[in-house]
Coordinates of C-alpha atoms and ligand atoms in Angstrom, one line a residue:
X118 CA -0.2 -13.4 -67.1
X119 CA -2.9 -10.7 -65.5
X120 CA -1.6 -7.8 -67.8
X121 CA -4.8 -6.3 -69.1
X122 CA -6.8 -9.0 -67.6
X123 CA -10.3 -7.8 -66.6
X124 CA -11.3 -9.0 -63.0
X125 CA -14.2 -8.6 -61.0
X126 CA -14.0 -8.8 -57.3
X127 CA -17.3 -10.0 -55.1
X128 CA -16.7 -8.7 -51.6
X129 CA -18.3 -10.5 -48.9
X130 CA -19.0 -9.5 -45.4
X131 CA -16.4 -11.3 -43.0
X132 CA -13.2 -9.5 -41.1
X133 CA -11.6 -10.2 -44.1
X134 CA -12.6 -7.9 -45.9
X135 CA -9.4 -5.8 -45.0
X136 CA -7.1 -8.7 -47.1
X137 CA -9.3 -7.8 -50.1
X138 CA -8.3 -4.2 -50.0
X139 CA -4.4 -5.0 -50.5
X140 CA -5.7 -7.9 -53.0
X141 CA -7.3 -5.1 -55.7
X142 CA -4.1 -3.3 -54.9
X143 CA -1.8 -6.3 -55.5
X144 CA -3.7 -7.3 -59.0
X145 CA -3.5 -4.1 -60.0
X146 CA -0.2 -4.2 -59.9
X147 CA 0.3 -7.2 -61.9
X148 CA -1.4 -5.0 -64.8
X149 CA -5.3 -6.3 -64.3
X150 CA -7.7 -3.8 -64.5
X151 CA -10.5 -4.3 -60.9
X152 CA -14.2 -3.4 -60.6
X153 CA -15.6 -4.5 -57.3
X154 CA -18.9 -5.2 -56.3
X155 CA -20.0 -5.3 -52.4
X156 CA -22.5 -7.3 -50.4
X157 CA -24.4 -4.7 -48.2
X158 CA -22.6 -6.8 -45.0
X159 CA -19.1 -6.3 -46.7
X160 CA -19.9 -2.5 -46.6
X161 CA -20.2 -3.1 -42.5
X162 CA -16.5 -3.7 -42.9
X163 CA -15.0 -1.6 -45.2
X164 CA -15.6 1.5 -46.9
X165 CA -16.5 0.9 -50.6
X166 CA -14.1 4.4 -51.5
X167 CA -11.0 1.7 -50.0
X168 CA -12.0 -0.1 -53.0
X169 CA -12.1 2.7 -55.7
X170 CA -9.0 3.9 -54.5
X171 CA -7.0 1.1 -55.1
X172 CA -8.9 -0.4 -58.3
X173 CA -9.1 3.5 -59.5
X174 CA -13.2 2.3 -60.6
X175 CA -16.2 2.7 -59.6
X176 CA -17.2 0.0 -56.8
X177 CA -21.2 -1.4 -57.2
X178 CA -23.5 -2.3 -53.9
X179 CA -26.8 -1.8 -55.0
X180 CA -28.5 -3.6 -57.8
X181 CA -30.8 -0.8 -58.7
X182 CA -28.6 2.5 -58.8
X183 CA -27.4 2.1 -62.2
X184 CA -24.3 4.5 -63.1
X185 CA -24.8 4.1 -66.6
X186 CA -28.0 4.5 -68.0
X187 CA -27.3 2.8 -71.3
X188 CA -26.2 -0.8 -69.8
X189 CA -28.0 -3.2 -66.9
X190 CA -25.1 -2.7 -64.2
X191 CA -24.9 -6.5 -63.5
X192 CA -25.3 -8.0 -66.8
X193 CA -22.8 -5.4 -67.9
X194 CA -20.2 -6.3 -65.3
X195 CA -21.2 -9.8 -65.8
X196 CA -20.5 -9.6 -69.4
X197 CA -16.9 -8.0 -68.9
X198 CA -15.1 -9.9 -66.9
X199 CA -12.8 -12.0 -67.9
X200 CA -12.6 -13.9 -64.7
X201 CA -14.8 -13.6 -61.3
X202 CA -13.1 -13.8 -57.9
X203 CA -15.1 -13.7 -55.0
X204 CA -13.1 -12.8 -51.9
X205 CA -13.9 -13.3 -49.1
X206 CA -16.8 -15.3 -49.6
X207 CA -19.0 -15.8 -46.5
X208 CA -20.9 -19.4 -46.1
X209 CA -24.0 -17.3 -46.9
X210 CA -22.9 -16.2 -50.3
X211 CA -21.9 -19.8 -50.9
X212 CA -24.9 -21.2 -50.2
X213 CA -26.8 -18.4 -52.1
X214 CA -25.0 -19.4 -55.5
X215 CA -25.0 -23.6 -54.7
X216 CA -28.5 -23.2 -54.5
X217 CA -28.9 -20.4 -57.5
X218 CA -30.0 -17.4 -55.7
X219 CA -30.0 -14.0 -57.1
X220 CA -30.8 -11.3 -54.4
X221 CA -28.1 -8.5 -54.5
X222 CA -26.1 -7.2 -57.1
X223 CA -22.9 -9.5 -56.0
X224 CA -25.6 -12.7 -56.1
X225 CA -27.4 -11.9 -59.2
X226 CA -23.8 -10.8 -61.0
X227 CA -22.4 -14.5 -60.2
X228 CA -25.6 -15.9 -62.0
X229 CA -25.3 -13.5 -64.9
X230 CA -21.6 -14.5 -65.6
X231 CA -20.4 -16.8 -68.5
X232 CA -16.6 -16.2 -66.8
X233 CA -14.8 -18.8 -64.3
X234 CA -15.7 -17.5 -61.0
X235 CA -13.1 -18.8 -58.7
X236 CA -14.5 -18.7 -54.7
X237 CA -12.1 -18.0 -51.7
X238 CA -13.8 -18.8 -48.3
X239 CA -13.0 -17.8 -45.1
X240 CA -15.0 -18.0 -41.9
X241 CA -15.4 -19.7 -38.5
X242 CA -13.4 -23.3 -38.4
X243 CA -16.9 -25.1 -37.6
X244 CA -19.3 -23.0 -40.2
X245 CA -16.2 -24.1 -42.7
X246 CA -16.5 -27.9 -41.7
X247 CA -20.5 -27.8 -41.3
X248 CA -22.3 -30.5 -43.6
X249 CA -24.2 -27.6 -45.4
X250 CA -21.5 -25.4 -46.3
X251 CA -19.6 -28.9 -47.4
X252 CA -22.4 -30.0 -49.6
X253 CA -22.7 -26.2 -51.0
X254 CA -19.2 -26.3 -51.7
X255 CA -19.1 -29.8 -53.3
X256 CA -22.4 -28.8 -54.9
X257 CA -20.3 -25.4 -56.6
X258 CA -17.7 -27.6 -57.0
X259 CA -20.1 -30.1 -59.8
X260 CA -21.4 -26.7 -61.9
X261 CA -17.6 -25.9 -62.7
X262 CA -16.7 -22.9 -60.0
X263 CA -13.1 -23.3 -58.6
X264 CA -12.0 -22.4 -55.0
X265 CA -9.2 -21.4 -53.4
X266 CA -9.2 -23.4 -49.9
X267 CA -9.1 -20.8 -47.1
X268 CA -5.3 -21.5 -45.2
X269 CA -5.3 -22.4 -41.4
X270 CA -3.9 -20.5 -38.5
X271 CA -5.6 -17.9 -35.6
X272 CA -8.8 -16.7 -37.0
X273 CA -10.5 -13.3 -35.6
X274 CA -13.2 -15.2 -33.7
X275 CA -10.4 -16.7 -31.7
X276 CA -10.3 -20.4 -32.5
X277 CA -7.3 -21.7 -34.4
X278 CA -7.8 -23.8 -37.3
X279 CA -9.0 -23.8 -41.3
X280 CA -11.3 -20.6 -42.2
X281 CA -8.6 -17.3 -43.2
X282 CA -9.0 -15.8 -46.5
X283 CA -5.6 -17.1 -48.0
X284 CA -3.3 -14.4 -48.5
X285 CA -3.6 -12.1 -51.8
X286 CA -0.1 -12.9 -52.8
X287 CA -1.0 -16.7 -53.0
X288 CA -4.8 -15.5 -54.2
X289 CA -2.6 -13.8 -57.1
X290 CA -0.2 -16.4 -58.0
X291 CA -3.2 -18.8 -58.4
X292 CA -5.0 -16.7 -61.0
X293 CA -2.0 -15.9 -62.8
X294 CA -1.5 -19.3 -62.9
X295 CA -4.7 -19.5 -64.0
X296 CA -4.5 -17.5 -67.5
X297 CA -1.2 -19.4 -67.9
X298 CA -1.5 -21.4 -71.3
X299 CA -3.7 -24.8 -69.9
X300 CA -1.9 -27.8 -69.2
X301 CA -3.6 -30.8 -70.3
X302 CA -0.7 -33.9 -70.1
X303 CA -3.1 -36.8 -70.2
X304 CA -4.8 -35.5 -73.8
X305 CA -4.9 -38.2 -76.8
X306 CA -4.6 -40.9 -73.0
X307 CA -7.5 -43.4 -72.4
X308 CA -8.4 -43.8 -68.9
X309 CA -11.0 -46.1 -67.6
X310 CA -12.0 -45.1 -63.9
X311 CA -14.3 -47.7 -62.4
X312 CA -16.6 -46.1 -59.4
X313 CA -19.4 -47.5 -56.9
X314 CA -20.5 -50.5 -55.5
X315 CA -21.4 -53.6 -57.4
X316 CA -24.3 -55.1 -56.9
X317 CA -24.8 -59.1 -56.6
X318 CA -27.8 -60.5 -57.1
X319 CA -30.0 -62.9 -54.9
X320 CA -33.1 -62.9 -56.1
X321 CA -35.4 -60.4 -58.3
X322 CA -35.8 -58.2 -55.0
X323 CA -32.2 -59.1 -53.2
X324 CA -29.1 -58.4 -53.4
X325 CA -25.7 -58.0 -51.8
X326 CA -24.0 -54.7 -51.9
X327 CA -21.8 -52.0 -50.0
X328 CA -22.1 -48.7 -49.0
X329 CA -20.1 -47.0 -51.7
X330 CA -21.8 -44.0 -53.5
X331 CA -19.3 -43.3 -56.2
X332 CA -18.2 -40.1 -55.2
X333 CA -14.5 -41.0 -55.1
X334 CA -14.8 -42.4 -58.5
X335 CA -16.3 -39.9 -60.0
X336 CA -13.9 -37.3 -58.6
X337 CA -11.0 -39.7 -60.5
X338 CA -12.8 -39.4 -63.1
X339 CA -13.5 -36.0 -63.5
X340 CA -9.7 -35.1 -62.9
X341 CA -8.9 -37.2 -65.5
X342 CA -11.1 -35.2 -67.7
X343 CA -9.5 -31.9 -66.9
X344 CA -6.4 -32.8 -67.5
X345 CA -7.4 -33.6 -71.1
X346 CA -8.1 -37.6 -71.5
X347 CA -10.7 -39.0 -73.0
X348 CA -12.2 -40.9 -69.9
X349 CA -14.9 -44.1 -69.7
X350 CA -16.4 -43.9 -66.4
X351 CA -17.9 -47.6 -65.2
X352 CA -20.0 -47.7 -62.6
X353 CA -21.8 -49.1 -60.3
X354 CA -25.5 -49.0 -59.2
X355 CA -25.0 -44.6 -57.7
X356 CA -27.5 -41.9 -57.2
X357 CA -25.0 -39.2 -58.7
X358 CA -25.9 -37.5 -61.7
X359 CA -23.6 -38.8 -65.1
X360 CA -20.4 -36.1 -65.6
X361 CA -20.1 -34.2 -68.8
X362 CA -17.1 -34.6 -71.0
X363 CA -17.0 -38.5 -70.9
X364 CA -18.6 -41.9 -71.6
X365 CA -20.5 -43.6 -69.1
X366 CA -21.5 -47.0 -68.8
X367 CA -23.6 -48.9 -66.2
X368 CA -23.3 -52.1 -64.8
X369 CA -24.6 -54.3 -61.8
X370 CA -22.3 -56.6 -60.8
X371 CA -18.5 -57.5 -60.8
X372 CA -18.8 -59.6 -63.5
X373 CA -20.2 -56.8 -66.1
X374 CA -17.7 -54.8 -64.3
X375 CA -15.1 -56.8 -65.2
X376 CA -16.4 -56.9 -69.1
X377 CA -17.1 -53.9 -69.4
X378 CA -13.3 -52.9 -68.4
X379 CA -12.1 -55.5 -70.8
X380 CA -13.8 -54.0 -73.6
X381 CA -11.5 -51.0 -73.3
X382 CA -8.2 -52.6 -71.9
X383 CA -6.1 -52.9 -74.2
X384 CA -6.3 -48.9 -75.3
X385 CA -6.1 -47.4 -71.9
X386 CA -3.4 -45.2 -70.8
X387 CA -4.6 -45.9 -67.1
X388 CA -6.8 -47.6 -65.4
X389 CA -8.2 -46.5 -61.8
X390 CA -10.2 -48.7 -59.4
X391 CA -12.0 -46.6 -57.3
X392 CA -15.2 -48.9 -57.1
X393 CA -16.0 -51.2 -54.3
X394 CA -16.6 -54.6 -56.1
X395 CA -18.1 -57.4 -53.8
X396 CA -15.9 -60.1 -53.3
X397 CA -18.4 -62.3 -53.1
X398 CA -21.8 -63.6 -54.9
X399 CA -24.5 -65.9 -54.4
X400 CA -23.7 -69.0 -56.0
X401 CA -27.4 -69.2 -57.3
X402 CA -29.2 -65.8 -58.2
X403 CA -33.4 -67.0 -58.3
X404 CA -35.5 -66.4 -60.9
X405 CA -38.5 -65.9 -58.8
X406 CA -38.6 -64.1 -55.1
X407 CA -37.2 -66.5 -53.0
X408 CA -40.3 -67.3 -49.9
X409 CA -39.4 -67.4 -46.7
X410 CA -39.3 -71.0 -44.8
X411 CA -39.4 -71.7 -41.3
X412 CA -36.0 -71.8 -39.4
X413 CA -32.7 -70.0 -40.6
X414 CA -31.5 -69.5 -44.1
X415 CA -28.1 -70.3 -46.0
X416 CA -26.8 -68.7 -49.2
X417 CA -24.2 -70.5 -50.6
X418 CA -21.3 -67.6 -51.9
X419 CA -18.8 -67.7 -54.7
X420 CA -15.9 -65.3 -55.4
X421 CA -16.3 -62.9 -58.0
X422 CA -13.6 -61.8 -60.3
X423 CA -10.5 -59.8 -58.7
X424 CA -10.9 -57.4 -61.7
X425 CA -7.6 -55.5 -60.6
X426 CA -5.5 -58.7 -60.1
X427 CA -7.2 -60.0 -63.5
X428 CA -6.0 -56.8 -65.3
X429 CA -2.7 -56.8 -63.3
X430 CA -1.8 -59.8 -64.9
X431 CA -2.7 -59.2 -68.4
X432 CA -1.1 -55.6 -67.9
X433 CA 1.2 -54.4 -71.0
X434 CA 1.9 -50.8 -71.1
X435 CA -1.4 -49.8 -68.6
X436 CA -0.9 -48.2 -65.8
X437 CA -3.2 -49.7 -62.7
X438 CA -4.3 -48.0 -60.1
X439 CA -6.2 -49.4 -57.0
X440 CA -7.7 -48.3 -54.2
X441 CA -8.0 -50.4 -50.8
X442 CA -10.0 -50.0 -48.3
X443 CA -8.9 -51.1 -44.8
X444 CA -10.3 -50.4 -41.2
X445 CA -6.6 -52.1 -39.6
X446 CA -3.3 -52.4 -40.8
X447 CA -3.5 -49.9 -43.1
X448 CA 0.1 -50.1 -44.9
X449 CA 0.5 -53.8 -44.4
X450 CA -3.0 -54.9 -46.5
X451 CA -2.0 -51.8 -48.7
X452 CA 1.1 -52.7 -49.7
X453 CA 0.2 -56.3 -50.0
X454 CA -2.1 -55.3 -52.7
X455 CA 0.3 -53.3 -54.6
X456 CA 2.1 -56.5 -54.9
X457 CA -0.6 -59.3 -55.4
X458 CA -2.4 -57.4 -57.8
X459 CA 0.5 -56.6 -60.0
X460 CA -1.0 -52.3 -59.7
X461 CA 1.6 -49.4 -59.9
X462 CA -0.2 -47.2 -57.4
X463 CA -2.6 -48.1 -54.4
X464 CA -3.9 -45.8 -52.6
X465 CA -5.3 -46.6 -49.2
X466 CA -8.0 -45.0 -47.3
X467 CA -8.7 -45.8 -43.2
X468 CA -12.3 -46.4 -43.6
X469 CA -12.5 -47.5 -39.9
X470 CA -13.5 -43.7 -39.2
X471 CA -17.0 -41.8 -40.4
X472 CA -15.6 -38.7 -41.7
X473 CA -13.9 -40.3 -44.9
X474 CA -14.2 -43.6 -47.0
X475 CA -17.4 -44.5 -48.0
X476 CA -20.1 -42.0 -48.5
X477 CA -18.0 -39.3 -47.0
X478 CA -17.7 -36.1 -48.6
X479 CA -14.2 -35.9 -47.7
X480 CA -11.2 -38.5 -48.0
X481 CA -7.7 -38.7 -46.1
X482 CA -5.7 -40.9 -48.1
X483 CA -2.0 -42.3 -48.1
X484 CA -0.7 -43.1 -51.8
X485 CA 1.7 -45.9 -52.5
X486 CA 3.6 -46.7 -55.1
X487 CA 6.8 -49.6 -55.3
X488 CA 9.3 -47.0 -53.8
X489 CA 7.4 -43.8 -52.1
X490 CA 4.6 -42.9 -50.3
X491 CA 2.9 -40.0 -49.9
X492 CA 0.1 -38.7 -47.6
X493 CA -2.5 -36.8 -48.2
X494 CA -4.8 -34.7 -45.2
X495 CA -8.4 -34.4 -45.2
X496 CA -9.7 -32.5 -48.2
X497 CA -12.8 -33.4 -50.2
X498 CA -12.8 -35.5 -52.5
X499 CA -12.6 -33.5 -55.4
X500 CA -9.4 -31.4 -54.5
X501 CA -8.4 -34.9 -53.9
X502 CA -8.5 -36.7 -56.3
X503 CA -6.6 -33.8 -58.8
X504 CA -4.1 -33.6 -56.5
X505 CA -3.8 -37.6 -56.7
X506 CA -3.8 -37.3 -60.3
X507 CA -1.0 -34.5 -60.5
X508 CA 1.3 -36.8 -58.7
X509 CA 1.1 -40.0 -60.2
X510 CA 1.0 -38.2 -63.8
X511 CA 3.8 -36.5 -62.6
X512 CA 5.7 -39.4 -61.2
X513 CA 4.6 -42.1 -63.5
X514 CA 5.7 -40.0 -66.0
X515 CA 2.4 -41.5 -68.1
X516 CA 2.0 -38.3 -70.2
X517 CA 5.2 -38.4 -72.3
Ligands
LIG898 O1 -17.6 -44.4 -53.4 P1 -17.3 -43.6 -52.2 O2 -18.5 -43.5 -51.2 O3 -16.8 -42.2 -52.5 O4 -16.2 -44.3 -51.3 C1 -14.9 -44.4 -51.9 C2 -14.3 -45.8 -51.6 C3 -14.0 -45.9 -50.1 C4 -15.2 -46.9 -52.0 C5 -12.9 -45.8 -52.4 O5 -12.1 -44.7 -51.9 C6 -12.2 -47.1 -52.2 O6 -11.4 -47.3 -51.3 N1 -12.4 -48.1 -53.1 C7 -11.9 -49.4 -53.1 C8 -12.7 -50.2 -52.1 C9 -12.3 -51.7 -52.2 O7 -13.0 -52.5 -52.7 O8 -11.1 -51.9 -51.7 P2 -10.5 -53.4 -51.6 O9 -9.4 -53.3 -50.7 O10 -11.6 -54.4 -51.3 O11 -10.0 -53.7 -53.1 C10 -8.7 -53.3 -53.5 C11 -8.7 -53.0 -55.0 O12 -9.1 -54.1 -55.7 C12 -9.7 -51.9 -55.4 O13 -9.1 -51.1 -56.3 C13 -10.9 -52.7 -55.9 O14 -11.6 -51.9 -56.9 C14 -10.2 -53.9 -56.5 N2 -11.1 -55.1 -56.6 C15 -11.5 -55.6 -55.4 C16 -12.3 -56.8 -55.5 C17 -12.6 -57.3 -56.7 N3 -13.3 -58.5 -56.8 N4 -12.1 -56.7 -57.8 C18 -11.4 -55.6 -57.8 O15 -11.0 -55.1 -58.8

């Protein structure tokens, strides 16, 4: 698959710069023709003639000594790659593109390029898990670059945990992968993904709600897209900018939820439940700003729709997909929604702890269906949710 393929290698500066070395030589070999271009800090590490050597091309550090005088080095490069890889990168060259900085030739090269850029991290296990590198990476993550998660073991500054480069034969196999012919098994599928909170009214300036922000839904979502269906995204009320590649509709409450699902029903492939819907609305929702009154309030609640367990039982050939979200007793309520609710998959997130559920960045997640279960570690929720979708597609055998 990398015979005659034309990749360009960002070096960054970290100790593992060494890896990249036997990388160029190892994609070489599998017939791709290398240029490399090097951060002045990768240069601390490694001599750039390690590079020519094994690519057999010129290597580029500097944005202003330009070889050729009849091409702009960067744009040029830019131009000819068929696919960018930078490896190592560092959390500064990270945060440099998330936030669209151009100022070195490896920086203003990744801005320059129409190519996938696919970004392999590795650094110290905290500067990996620190909330600005996360947000970078989530950030890079929503403008369409792809990463290769750095592997876990003994780093060089001596902790043990997630931060090495992962090793060129793995870097290799995923970009030959890669240029393999694209897979897309849910194409000519419908699948409604509903994401967020709902919001229940109480008055014109009230209203009961959750802290969901949609993130998990949207990830659903945009996995869904990728792998080729033709996806309605409902959602609640969210902050997050609308993905590309699908429709998206709006809604307030559980009850428009629940409409605005039905609209689509009967043609969906799947369905996935990802939002948070209230269980619960006031009875009453005032037309004016309700005053306040001496002495304590009551608002009178009534259940809203179970939108799952409503589509559960009018299922045909859907597949349903739920989420729960539980703080105890994790497997028990789980599995006790799989049944109730008539869904094929549920899959259950601890929410009890900070670092995943709602809001979080990241998600740690077991996925049940009626005879398995599989877990899945702390990732975010993007590299999530694919992997979600790649085994119940998989299992479900939906696509055929
Ligand atoms: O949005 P984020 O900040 O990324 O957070 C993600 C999440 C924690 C909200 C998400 O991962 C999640 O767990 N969503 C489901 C939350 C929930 O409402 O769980 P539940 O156990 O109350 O409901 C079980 C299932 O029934 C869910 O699929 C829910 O969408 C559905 N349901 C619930 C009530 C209702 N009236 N109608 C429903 O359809």
């Amino acid at each position: 698959m990398l015979l005659n393929k034309k990749i360009l290698l960002c070096v960054c500066g970290g100790i593992a710069v060494y890896k990249a070395v036997a990388l160029v030589s190892k994609l070489t070999q599998a017939g791709a023709t290398v240029k490399v271009i090097m951060t002045e800090s990768a240069r601390q590490f490694v001599n750039p003639l390690s590079f020519q050597v094994m690519s057999k091309n010129d290597v580029f550090y500097d944005t202003f000594d330009e070889k050729d005088s009849s091409v702009i080095a960067h744009i040029d490069l830019a131009d000819w790659a068929d696919l960018v890889l930078v490896a190592p990168a560092t959390a500064n060259v990270i945060g440099k593109l998330a936030n669209g900085i151009a100022d070195d030739m490896v920086t203003t090269t990744l801005l320059a390029t129409t190519a996938p850029v696919w970004v392999a991290p590795a650094m110290n296990v905290h500067m990996y898990d620190h909330p600005a590198v996360l947000r970078n990476i989530d950030r890079l993550y929503a403008d369409g670059i792809r990463f290769i998660e750095p592997s876990a073991g003994y780093l060089a500054c001596g902790y043990v945990g997630k931060g090495r480069l992962e090793e060129p034969e793995k870097i290799v196999s995923i970009m030959s992968k890669f240029f393999e012919p694209q897979q897309k098994p849910l194409a000519g599928k419908k699948v409604i993904v509903s994401a967020g909170p709902t919001l229940e009214r109480i008055d014109p300036v009230r209203y009961l709600s959750n802290f969901s922000s949609g993130k998990m839904g949207y990830a659903m979502a945009e996995a869904a897209r990728d792998l080729g269906a033709d996806v309605t995204l409902v959602h609640g009320p969210v902050s997050l900018a609308d993905p590309h590649g699908m429709k998206v509709v709006a809604i307030e409450s559980a009850q428009q939820m629940l409409e605005a699902i039905m609209k689509e029903y009967d043609e969906a492939a799947i369905v996935i439940k990802a939002a948070a819907v209230a269980d619960y609305r006031p009875k009453y929702a005032a037309a004016q700003k309700v005053k306040k009154q001496d002495g304590d309030a009551v608002i009178e609640l009534v259940r809203t729709p179970d939108i799952l367990a409503t589509l559960g039982q009018q299922k045909q050939h859907q597949l349903l997909v739920g989420f729960a979200a539980e703080t105890n007793d994790v497997e028990t309520y789980a599995l006790g929604k799989l049944q109730r609710k008539n869904a094929d998959y549920i899959i259950a997130n601890d929410v009890s702890k900070s670092d995943r559920g709602f809001g979080a960045d990241k998600n740690t997640v077991t996925l049940y269906g009626h005879d398995f279960q599989q877990s899945f570690p702390s990732m975010t929720k993007t590299t999530l949710a694919k992997q979600l979708l790649d085994v119940i597609v998989e299992r479900s055998g939906v696509a055929k």
